Amino acid sequence: MNKSDSSHAFTPELARSIYRKAYLINRTDQRFRAMLTNGELAVAYYPVRGQEVTAAAALSALQPEDYLVTTYRGLHDSLAKGIPSRLLWAEFAGKRTGTCKGKGGPMHITYPPTGVMVTTGIVGSGIPIANGLAMAAQIRGEHRVAVASFGDGASNIGAFHEALNMASVWKLPVVFLCQNNQYAEHTTLAAGTSVTSIAERAAGYEMPGVSCDGLDPEMMYQTMAAAVARARAGDGPTLVEAHTYRLQGHIFGADYSYIPKEELKAAEERASMMRLRQRISERQVTDSDLAQIEQEVDAEIEDAVAFALKSDPPDPDEIRFDIYETEQAA
Amino acid sequence: MSGKTISFGQALNAALDDAMADDGNVMILGEDVADEQGGGVFKVSKGLSSKYGTSRVRSTPISEQAILGAAVGAAIVGMRPVAEIMLMNFITVAMDQLVNHAAKLRFMSGGQTNVPLVVRTTTGAGVGFGGQHSDMLEAWFAHVPGLKIATASNPADAYGLLRSAIDDEDPVILIENITHYGMTGPAPEAGYRVPLGKAAIAREGRDVTLVTYGRGVSDSLKAASLLADEGIAAEVIDLRTIAPWDEQAVFASVAKTKRAVIVHEAVRPFGAGAEISARIHEELFSDLLAPVQRVASYPSPVPFAKPLETAFLYSVDDIVRAAHATTDKAINS
């Protein structure tokens, strides 16, 4: 990848936008975990703390009409792809005002207006589906790109391998974004994966495989932007491996003492919002700019939380709808 | 009907051809479906890639998860993919895409997306393909809310059901019987549709209702002829759609005959017949003159050797015997 490619320039405007997304993700995740802790909400949640920058920078390389398929650990991707906070929070809270009327929940966020087409709870399953989105764009001669976002653990399931092969054979406009957070549930990369770099797996499918520091906003953005540009130009898929980190357990509330303390501490430093703030402020973004972003985002989240809490849950009769096109008998 | 005769395979080919001509969103993907690879193992898509191009008629790698995943993805953005899974047993390696995604995305997205996908697949015992190429698995799919399952008993219905399946806004699995491709029958007019969820009365009768689908229809019609020789008038209901099935048509017939036999090629335990029988008992218990009977295949893997395969498959005689079991005591009393 050519870091100096001017078409993917890391402008101050872009730096601001990435910071906004990363801060929104960080504070949303934090607020959500706080509400789970104090019992205001009780749902299964797969935290994204540590992966904020990765999603914020990588998905900034997409246009709003580009497609995204993500996974149950997908809050960061959903927000980075522009889902309005109110709708996301209401869905997380199981309310009728949520993106999916409360029928999907955190694991199945969908919002076609910003290109979030599928969020799957089945590891690896979204990868073949992203191919289908890309295939539709290819058949129609559109210049849309599809992104499949998944973790390192998903690169060990059959769907990953079938999908990469097919995408390569058909030169589909798709980018496979592996957010390598080092843990597949509780199993380390070394214990469960035959390669040390997921990107190496691309070689088996005759496609470029690129690794980058997913905690470096500029590198993450430019790596992804190059892959997206390649797909959009009709040159085929890329496997992008973003080295990132999961700073929480697999699921909120679960023990994660299996993560060595020193490793966690080092990762906390690398993935900290302080460090991101420092990096962004080196990009002609002033402290007052950043403070204003933070203030706006904090207000946006409080508004969204209030909206979610005061919204009504779905009517029980709603169960009959959306199974098929026509409603099902009671 | 047009007055011409057409084979089952030709009817399916014509349905795909007409649907692709009518709608640029219709596309086909599956193993060997393009002409360079033979136009499908059973030739159902022959000529279509030459006519519509290999962008819309795509031969795939042997990768059922990737095939059905791609079909799901294309469907949620408005394409109308027809995925061919060569043999029904091969769906087992891609169940996730059908059960967790195709069936559920409409619901889980709160109706923001839907999956207008058709899966064509063939299967059936009797031709020596043995244990992994012959199973009838329709009950597995019928147990999943969000999926529709249909199967045709004649070429015209094959055309009409496939056209309706492609039109449908929800995922439809169309099961073809491997013994059916050479079957001929009256050709339908172009554009003919068989509505999903609607059964047909294949033969009228007043004494006993034979509820069936797919290959069971021709076997039940044979049994009905034998029964007619004994003075028993059997009514044959061709469900055509297995899920959601036409309860009203079945209940109306059984309310008239007061006796029912369900016939299917799939093995008996937990088969579609169990559900149909249960619903008949729930709705018409006091009308029935005999318990509902089921005719199905023996619960073993489909065997290879002919005597074993024959022992596995239900027979026309089994249908006659089951009808007798519902009528022997009642019909002349």
XYZ file of C-alpha atoms in Angstrom:
663
model
C 0.000 0.000 0.000
C 1.224 3.432 -0.892
C 0.833 5.593 2.163
C 1.487 8.769 0.252
C -1.365 8.191 -2.195
C -2.956 11.614 -2.206
C -6.442 10.288 -2.970
C -6.465 8.738 0.494
C -5.018 11.775 2.238
C -5.549 11.904 5.990
C -6.900 15.437 6.139
C -7.722 17.341 9.339
C -11.390 17.048 8.415
C -11.078 13.268 8.190
C -9.107 13.130 11.446
C -11.900 15.048 13.183
C -14.541 12.745 11.745
C -12.658 9.606 12.813
C -12.182 11.008 16.296
C -15.871 11.749 16.520
C -16.788 8.191 15.547
C -14.216 6.613 17.867
C -15.309 8.776 20.789
C -18.969 7.968 20.080
C -18.190 4.257 20.058
C -16.124 4.479 23.220
C -18.723 6.404 25.178
C -21.639 4.355 23.876
C -19.927 1.123 24.883
C -19.035 2.609 28.266
C -22.550 3.894 28.901
C -24.085 0.639 27.811
C -21.868 -1.396 30.125
C -22.683 0.972 32.972
C -26.404 0.427 32.408
C -25.897 -3.331 32.383
C -23.900 -3.092 35.593
C -26.498 -1.055 37.423
C -29.366 -3.160 36.121
C -31.072 -0.530 33.970
C -30.792 -2.957 31.072
C -30.328 -6.725 31.030
C -29.217 -8.076 27.655
C -26.324 -10.109 26.242
C -23.652 -7.684 25.097
C -20.314 -8.262 23.388
C -18.166 -5.233 24.269
C -16.101 -3.387 21.686
C -13.760 -1.482 24.014
C -10.339 -1.433 22.384
C -11.613 -1.652 18.805
C -13.042 1.874 18.527
C -10.325 3.322 16.317
C -10.262 0.283 14.092
C -13.909 0.597 13.082
C -13.917 4.402 13.042
C -10.924 4.618 10.705
C -11.589 1.576 8.524
C -15.232 2.342 7.795
C -14.472 5.998 7.101
C -13.081 4.685 3.818
C -16.623 3.776 2.710
C -19.359 5.771 1.061
C -22.785 5.787 2.736
C -24.201 3.565 -0.021
C -21.493 0.924 0.414
C -22.655 -2.233 2.153
C -21.528 -3.571 5.514
C -22.040 -6.995 7.060
C -20.840 -7.284 10.633
C -21.091 -9.556 13.636
C -22.555 -9.736 17.141
C -19.516 -7.749 18.369
C -20.603 -4.984 16.041
C -21.559 -1.871 17.986
C -18.418 -0.101 16.774
C -19.081 -1.028 13.147
C -22.751 -0.009 13.361
C -21.899 3.422 14.731
C -18.968 3.925 12.370
C -21.314 3.162 9.463
C -23.618 5.917 10.606
C -26.581 4.336 12.377
C -28.321 7.116 14.320
C -27.709 6.764 18.063
C -31.372 6.946 18.993
C -32.320 4.021 16.757
C -29.364 1.953 17.886
C -30.012 2.536 21.576
C -33.700 1.807 21.218
C -32.911 -1.487 19.503
C -30.366 -2.391 22.172
C -33.079 -1.730 24.737
C -35.615 -3.873 22.831
C -37.980 -1.020 22.005
C -40.387 -0.636 19.106
C -38.568 2.517 18.039
C -35.323 0.621 17.429
C -33.804 -0.049 14.027
C -35.460 -3.475 13.964
C -38.576 -2.701 16.076
C -36.935 -4.611 18.927
C -37.015 -7.852 16.955
C -33.295 -8.125 16.359
C -31.470 -6.760 19.374
C -27.757 -6.000 19.700
C -26.738 -9.103 17.734
C -28.851 -8.369 14.660
C -28.625 -4.648 14.025
C -29.761 -3.798 10.498
C -30.113 -0.374 8.937
C -30.125 -0.283 5.125
C -30.303 3.553 4.931
C -26.631 3.654 5.979
C -25.695 0.338 4.372
C -25.720 -1.873 7.468
C -27.335 -4.859 5.770
C -26.768 -7.774 8.151
C -25.410 -8.262 11.655
C -25.024 -11.958 12.319
C -24.675 -13.906 15.532
C -23.100 -16.839 13.705
C -19.308 -16.563 13.445
C -18.171 -16.272 9.826
C -21.613 -16.427 8.221
C -21.639 -12.821 7.132
C -18.642 -13.295 4.851
C -20.496 -15.241 2.102
C -23.412 -12.803 2.432
C -21.103 -9.853 1.750
C -20.136 -11.649 -1.449
C -23.792 -11.661 -2.452
C -24.108 -7.922 -1.864
C -20.987 -7.404 -3.968
C -22.298 -9.773 -6.639
C -25.509 -7.759 -6.903
C -23.486 -4.575 -7.380
C -21.315 -6.298 -9.972
C -24.290 -7.625 -11.978
C -25.975 -4.219 -11.889
C -22.811 -2.368 -12.841
C -22.994 -0.261 -9.687
C -19.839 1.009 -8.082
C -20.757 -0.025 -4.605
C -18.390 -1.989 -2.428
C -19.356 -4.552 0.215
C -17.365 -4.996 3.413
C -17.473 -8.093 5.582
C -16.231 -7.295 9.077
C -15.307 -10.223 11.302
C -12.799 -11.344 13.901
C -9.693 -13.495 13.804
C -11.678 -16.469 15.089
C -13.929 -16.329 12.016
C -10.982 -16.988 9.755
C -10.992 -20.579 11.007
C -14.519 -21.410 9.890
C -15.365 -22.920 6.516
C -17.546 -20.033 5.361
C -14.485 -17.736 5.367
C -12.535 -20.012 3.054
C -15.425 -20.725 0.694
C -16.217 -17.037 0.472
C -12.669 -15.847 -0.187
C -12.246 -18.410 -2.932
C -15.511 -17.420 -4.614
C -14.795 -13.688 -4.314
C -11.405 -14.168 -5.920
C -12.725 -16.323 -8.773
C -15.474 -13.781 -9.513
C -13.372 -10.654 -8.758
C -16.130 -9.368 -6.522
C -16.064 -5.767 -5.234
C -15.711 -6.843 -1.618
C -13.265 -6.139 1.188
C -12.748 -8.708 3.925
C -11.948 -6.745 7.069
C -10.584 -9.018 9.764
C -10.418 -7.190 13.076
C -7.811 -9.353 14.721
C -8.464 -8.675 18.399
C -6.219 -11.591 19.393
C -8.928 -13.692 21.054
C -11.514 -16.101 19.640
C -13.894 -16.134 22.580
C -11.392 -17.258 25.258
C -8.820 -18.841 22.945
C -5.709 -16.958 21.904
C -4.714 -16.583 18.289
C -1.709 -18.860 18.887
C -3.829 -21.603 20.432
C -6.465 -21.737 17.732
C -5.080 -20.451 14.466
C -2.423 -22.031 12.262
C -0.960 -18.728 11.060
C 0.366 -15.771 13.028
C -0.987 -13.318 10.459
C -4.525 -13.722 9.123
C -3.504 -11.689 6.062
C -1.265 -14.584 4.977
C -4.376 -16.596 4.278
C -5.144 -14.365 1.291
C -2.272 -15.963 -0.615
C -4.250 -19.191 -0.816
C -6.932 -17.328 -2.724
C -4.731 -15.266 -5.026
C -5.822 -11.996 -3.505
C -3.841 -9.273 -1.741
C -3.589 -9.722 2.002
C -2.552 -6.675 4.014
C -1.855 -6.325 7.714
C -1.914 -3.006 9.457
C -1.980 -1.479 12.902
C -5.692 -1.095 13.441
C -5.069 1.232 16.360
C -3.280 3.732 14.138
C -6.075 5.777 12.562
C -4.066 6.939 9.581
C -2.636 3.549 8.711
C -5.977 1.850 9.224
C -7.784 4.373 7.054
C -5.272 4.306 4.241
C -4.999 0.531 4.169
C -8.749 0.214 3.988
C -9.133 3.062 1.486
C -6.726 1.344 -0.888
C -8.613 -1.946 -0.632
C -11.947 -0.192 -1.171
C -10.570 1.684 -4.184
C -9.297 -1.566 -5.666
C -12.699 -3.220 -5.217
C -14.530 -0.217 -6.635
C -12.290 -0.194 -9.676
C -13.286 -3.779 -10.443
C -9.910 -5.245 -9.539
C -11.300 -7.657 -6.993
C -11.253 -8.393 -3.284
C -8.652 -7.745 -0.592
C -8.195 -9.318 2.803
C -7.346 -6.569 5.289
C -6.127 -7.627 8.704
C -6.369 -4.922 11.343
C -4.365 -5.635 14.467
C -6.552 -4.447 17.283
C -7.459 -5.554 20.784
C -10.445 -6.631 22.822
C -10.065 -4.984 26.209
C -13.012 -6.793 27.774
C -14.171 -10.380 28.064
C -15.911 -12.139 25.208
C -19.321 -11.254 26.603
C -20.016 -8.519 29.125
C -19.860 -9.778 32.681
C -17.785 -12.863 31.903
C -14.460 -13.490 33.593
C -11.446 -12.627 31.453
C -8.655 -13.495 33.795
C -7.258 -15.659 30.995
C -5.865 -12.448 29.478
C -2.420 -11.840 31.030
C -2.389 -8.657 33.112
C 0.727 -7.172 31.469
C -0.674 -7.830 28.015
C -3.929 -6.135 28.921
C -2.150 -3.160 30.449
C 0.009 -2.634 27.367
C -3.035 -2.911 25.110
C -4.972 -0.433 27.233
C -2.224 2.091 26.607
C -2.131 1.444 22.876
C -5.929 1.575 22.487
C -6.570 4.435 24.886
C -8.695 7.390 23.875
C -5.962 9.640 25.310
C -3.507 8.265 22.801
C -5.969 8.703 19.956
C -6.693 12.241 21.074
C -2.985 12.982 21.042
C -2.590 11.549 17.537
C -5.577 13.434 16.167
C -4.434 16.704 17.731
C -1.213 16.344 15.735
C -3.359 16.661 12.610
C -4.237 20.336 12.842
C -7.236 19.526 15.001
C -7.343 21.876 17.950
C -8.107 20.995 21.536
C -11.211 23.108 21.414
C -12.344 21.213 18.289
C -11.959 17.954 20.144
C -13.658 19.277 23.251
C -16.576 20.427 21.145
C -16.869 17.002 19.510
C -16.864 15.358 22.920
C -19.539 17.679 24.199
C -21.748 17.050 21.175
C -21.301 13.306 21.366
C -21.985 13.187 25.097
C -25.220 15.092 24.494
C -26.137 12.818 21.580
C -25.721 9.733 23.765
C -27.742 11.164 26.645
C -30.500 12.068 24.224
C -30.417 8.568 22.737
C -30.500 6.881 26.143
C -33.474 8.979 27.194
C -35.212 8.216 23.899
C -34.614 4.474 24.335
C -35.763 4.384 27.945
C -38.947 6.307 27.338
C -39.864 4.390 24.168
C -42.439 1.624 24.371
C -41.585 -2.030 23.961
C -43.129 -3.810 20.970
C -46.741 -4.889 21.209
C -46.939 -8.700 21.698
C -49.094 -8.883 18.569
C -46.065 -7.686 16.581
C -44.771 -11.288 16.677
C -47.075 -12.154 13.762
C -45.436 -9.669 11.429
C -42.246 -9.933 9.367
C -42.100 -13.734 9.457
C -43.355 -13.611 5.884
C -44.435 -10.721 3.701
C -48.020 -11.302 4.766
C -48.885 -11.395 8.451
C -49.300 -14.757 10.119
C -52.550 -15.753 11.786
C -52.649 -15.233 15.546
C -52.711 -25.351 -21.160
C -51.249 -24.868 -24.609
C -52.040 -28.280 -26.093
C -48.335 -29.110 -26.328
C -46.465 -31.651 -24.255
C -43.430 -30.781 -22.167
C -41.083 -32.649 -19.838
C -40.515 -31.714 -16.212
C -36.968 -30.599 -16.983
C -38.111 -28.532 -19.967
C -40.817 -26.914 -17.854
C -38.289 -25.821 -15.243
C -35.960 -24.550 -17.956
C -38.785 -22.586 -19.549
C -39.774 -21.094 -16.191
C -36.217 -19.885 -15.581
C -35.936 -18.571 -19.129
C -39.224 -16.676 -18.948
C -38.458 -15.281 -15.488
C -35.032 -14.053 -16.624
C -36.563 -12.463 -19.706
C -39.208 -10.714 -17.591
C -36.946 -9.410 -14.820
C -33.291 -8.420 -15.002
C -32.934 -9.105 -11.287
C -33.448 -12.840 -11.762
C -30.142 -14.684 -11.776
C -28.977 -18.263 -11.363
C -26.052 -19.641 -9.442
C -24.978 -23.175 -8.690
C -22.533 -25.904 -9.544
C -22.109 -26.444 -13.314
C -25.197 -24.387 -14.204
C -23.637 -22.441 -17.092
C -23.450 -23.946 -20.562
C -19.685 -24.275 -20.523
C -20.160 -26.715 -17.641
C -23.134 -28.461 -19.259
C -26.089 -26.276 -18.253
C -26.614 -28.039 -14.948
C -26.152 -31.684 -14.022
C -29.825 -32.249 -14.863
C -29.706 -29.714 -17.739
C -32.334 -27.508 -16.115
C -30.427 -24.303 -16.914
C -29.253 -25.389 -20.369
C -28.974 -22.524 -22.823
C -29.548 -19.801 -20.259
C -25.960 -18.630 -19.795
C -25.600 -18.433 -23.572
C -28.729 -16.330 -23.730
C -28.315 -14.137 -20.619
C -24.566 -14.214 -20.017
C -22.400 -15.714 -17.298
C -22.872 -12.698 -15.038
C -26.498 -13.711 -14.509
C -25.998 -17.470 -14.861
C -22.977 -18.330 -12.747
C -21.297 -21.675 -12.353
C -19.903 -21.768 -8.840
C -17.170 -23.579 -6.991
C -18.368 -26.614 -4.998
C -19.102 -24.381 -2.031
C -22.674 -24.616 -0.828
C -22.223 -22.134 2.021
C -20.775 -19.610 -0.405
C -23.557 -20.290 -2.925
C -26.402 -19.807 -0.475
C -24.631 -16.954 1.318
C -24.175 -15.107 -1.959
C -27.804 -15.775 -2.826
C -28.942 -14.374 0.535
C -26.800 -11.264 0.137
C -27.998 -10.605 -3.402
C -31.614 -11.202 -2.403
C -31.633 -8.647 0.414
C -30.727 -5.929 -2.064
C -33.476 -6.874 -4.488
C -31.949 -9.444 -6.809
C -34.005 -12.599 -7.337
C -31.412 -15.334 -7.151
C -32.300 -18.905 -8.006
C -29.658 -21.065 -6.373
C -29.315 -24.629 -7.517
C -28.124 -27.019 -4.834
C -27.551 -30.066 -6.948
C -28.794 -32.594 -4.411
C -30.825 -32.035 -1.297
C -28.316 -33.731 0.989
C -25.768 -31.085 0.036
C -27.919 -28.430 1.706
C -26.799 -29.885 5.022
C -23.410 -28.168 4.656
C -25.151 -24.827 4.156
C -28.027 -25.088 6.635
C -26.767 -22.003 8.465
C -27.455 -19.741 5.505
C -31.004 -21.036 5.121
C -32.017 -21.491 8.742
C -30.186 -18.619 10.437
C -30.225 -16.084 7.643
C -32.659 -16.623 4.756
C -35.460 -17.601 7.125
C -34.854 -14.921 9.735
C -33.469 -11.729 8.224
C -36.899 -10.283 7.473
C -37.982 -10.794 11.064
C -34.734 -9.882 12.793
C -34.450 -6.691 10.755
C -37.995 -5.704 11.662
C -39.006 -5.956 8.022
C -36.258 -3.695 6.691
C -34.824 -6.479 4.570
C -36.335 -9.591 3.017
C -34.910 -12.551 1.159
C -36.630 -13.270 -2.183
C -34.469 -16.318 -2.770
C -35.317 -19.599 -4.487
C -33.354 -22.756 -3.786
C -33.899 -25.482 -6.365
C -32.756 -28.890 -5.275
C -33.344 -32.444 -6.335
C -33.470 -35.744 -4.464
C -35.363 -39.007 -4.194
C -34.797 -42.723 -3.736
C -35.210 -45.425 -6.337
C -32.307 -44.765 -8.657
C -29.473 -46.329 -6.684
C -27.757 -43.189 -5.425
C -27.610 -44.534 -1.882
C -27.501 -42.845 1.490
C -26.153 -39.345 0.802
C -27.853 -38.402 -2.482
C -31.475 -39.402 -1.929
C -32.969 -38.032 1.304
C -36.239 -36.123 1.454
C -35.556 -33.473 4.093
C -38.596 -31.241 3.642
C -39.729 -31.623 7.254
C -36.479 -30.071 8.497
C -37.207 -26.906 6.575
C -40.934 -26.952 7.249
C -40.005 -26.706 10.945
C -38.337 -23.328 10.401
C -40.659 -20.303 10.441
C -39.768 -17.984 7.573
C -39.130 -20.627 4.924
C -41.541 -21.878 2.290
C -41.229 -25.339 0.739
C -42.922 -26.468 -2.448
C -42.740 -29.464 -4.753
C -44.435 -30.224 -8.041
C -46.033 -33.445 -9.219
C -46.267 -32.605 -12.923
C -44.491 -30.394 -15.479
C -47.105 -27.637 -15.598
C -47.019 -27.262 -11.823
C -43.211 -27.287 -11.944
C -43.347 -24.281 -14.260
C -46.048 -22.526 -12.267
C -44.533 -23.149 -8.848
C -41.086 -22.020 -9.954
C -42.512 -18.817 -11.407
C -44.432 -18.146 -8.183
C -41.371 -18.957 -6.079
C -39.291 -16.446 -8.047
C -42.047 -13.828 -7.664
C -42.316 -14.444 -3.926
C -40.812 -11.932 -1.498
C -39.686 -14.698 0.878
C -37.271 -17.637 0.580
C -38.708 -20.700 -1.145
C -37.125 -24.144 -1.371
C -38.348 -25.994 -4.428
C -37.788 -29.738 -4.201
C -37.545 -31.657 -7.459
C -37.715 -35.440 -7.599
C -34.851 -37.057 -9.427
C -37.226 -39.546 -11.053
C -39.394 -36.743 -12.454
C -37.161 -34.991 -14.998
C -38.239 -37.175 -17.907
C -41.941 -37.133 -16.968
C -44.066 -35.440 -19.624
C -47.351 -33.647 -19.378
C -49.393 -30.805 -20.807
C -47.320 -27.647 -21.305
C -48.543 -24.521 -19.524
C -48.960 -21.157 -21.201
C -45.998 -18.818 -20.731
C -46.472 -16.858 -17.528
C -48.597 -19.528 -15.837
C -48.479 -19.367 -12.043
C -49.361 -21.927 -9.372
C -49.990 -19.920 -6.207
C -47.898 -20.932 -3.212
C -49.932 -22.312 -0.333
C -52.721 -23.651 -2.550
C -53.354 -27.379 -2.920
C -54.967 -29.016 -5.953
C -57.468 -31.836 -6.083
C -55.723 -34.348 -8.351
C -58.693 -36.722 -8.283
C -62.090 -36.337 -6.696
C -63.619 -38.952 -4.444
C -66.004 -39.264 -1.532
C -64.693 -42.153 0.588
C -61.135 -41.418 1.677
C -58.704 -38.507 1.224
C -55.128 -39.233 0.183
C -53.040 -36.175 1.134
C -49.712 -36.110 -0.657
C -47.170 -34.155 -2.698
C -44.385 -34.647 -5.224
C -43.882 -38.227 -6.310
C -46.598 -39.326 -3.890
C -49.203 -37.818 -6.205
C -48.700 -40.226 -9.114
C -48.452 -43.147 -6.684
C -51.607 -42.057 -4.900
C -53.427 -41.733 -8.242
C -52.382 -45.324 -9.035
C -53.647 -46.428 -5.640
C -56.884 -44.514 -6.225
C -57.430 -46.462 -9.468
C -56.935 -49.763 -7.639
C -59.293 -48.627 -4.882
C -61.875 -47.571 -7.476
C -61.871 -51.164 -8.772
C -63.051 -52.191 -5.300
C -65.675 -49.482 -5.206
C -63.735 -47.106 -2.938
C -63.621 -43.538 -4.267
C -60.386 -41.925 -3.090
C -59.820 -38.202 -3.331
C -56.205 -37.227 -3.989
C -55.010 -33.867 -2.671
C -51.727 -32.594 -4.144
C -50.473 -30.117 -1.555
C -47.931 -28.562 -3.988
C -46.741 -26.321 -1.131
C -45.573 -28.239 1.941
C -45.037 -25.155 4.080
C -47.206 -23.281 4.612
C -49.608 -26.059 3.585
C -53.201 -25.585 2.501
C -55.009 -26.635 5.674
C -58.378 -25.465 4.433
C -58.271 -27.644 1.314
C -57.312 -30.697 3.368
C -59.889 -30.044 6.068
C -62.623 -29.519 3.467
C -61.809 -32.833 1.813
C -61.521 -34.805 5.035
C -64.724 -33.254 6.347
C -66.369 -34.804 3.285
C -64.667 -38.233 3.270
C -64.134 -38.542 7.042
C -61.050 -40.662 6.388
C -57.509 -39.619 5.584
C -54.220 -41.173 4.539
C -51.074 -39.084 4.256
C -48.489 -40.247 1.753
C -44.899 -39.055 1.463
C -41.556 -40.423 0.408
C -39.718 -39.032 3.450
C -39.296 -41.385 6.388
C -42.273 -41.534 8.732
C -41.053 -40.401 12.213
C -41.433 -36.641 12.661
C -42.250 -36.284 8.961
C -44.667 -33.792 7.412
C -47.337 -36.469 7.785
C -47.145 -36.220 11.558
C -48.057 -32.533 11.499
C -50.801 -32.965 8.924
C -52.259 -35.880 10.864
C -52.144 -33.944 14.125
C -53.921 -30.960 12.589
C -56.641 -33.172 11.072
C -57.209 -34.761 14.468
C -57.318 -31.367 16.182
C -59.829 -29.921 13.755
C -61.939 -32.905 12.703
C -61.654 -35.452 15.497
C -65.377 -35.924 15.922
C -65.937 -36.266 12.157
C -63.335 -38.965 11.596
C -64.524 -42.519 11.100
C -61.004 -43.925 11.549
C -57.610 -42.749 12.775
C -55.549 -40.960 10.131
C -53.037 -43.303 8.487
C -49.533 -42.472 7.307
C -47.655 -44.022 4.403
C -43.967 -43.176 4.313
C -40.562 -44.709 3.798
C -38.874 -47.019 6.268
C -36.734 -45.160 8.849
C -33.292 -46.205 7.670
C -30.668 -44.425 5.562
C -31.585 -44.814 1.900
C -29.929 -48.131 0.961
C -28.008 -48.874 -2.218
C -28.825 -52.490 -3.187
C -32.106 -52.750 -5.082
C -33.907 -55.146 -2.702
C -33.028 -52.903 0.220
C -33.963 -49.723 -1.633
C -37.289 -51.306 -2.508
C -37.784 -52.272 1.122
C -37.061 -48.660 2.082
C -39.496 -46.934 -0.287
C -43.217 -47.036 0.397
C -45.211 -48.750 -2.364
C -48.543 -48.224 -4.081
C -49.741 -51.332 -2.235
C -48.912 -49.609 1.057
C -51.247 -46.759 0.091
C -54.033 -49.207 -0.783
C -53.532 -51.036 2.526
C -53.602 -47.768 4.484
C -56.814 -46.755 2.731
C -58.258 -50.136 3.654
C -57.294 -49.547 7.254
C -59.469 -46.428 7.264
C -62.361 -47.928 5.347
C -62.610 -51.681 5.973
C -64.941 -51.489 8.875
C -66.691 -48.292 8.013
C -67.433 -48.179 4.328
C -69.940 -50.989 4.056
C -71.441 -50.590 7.502
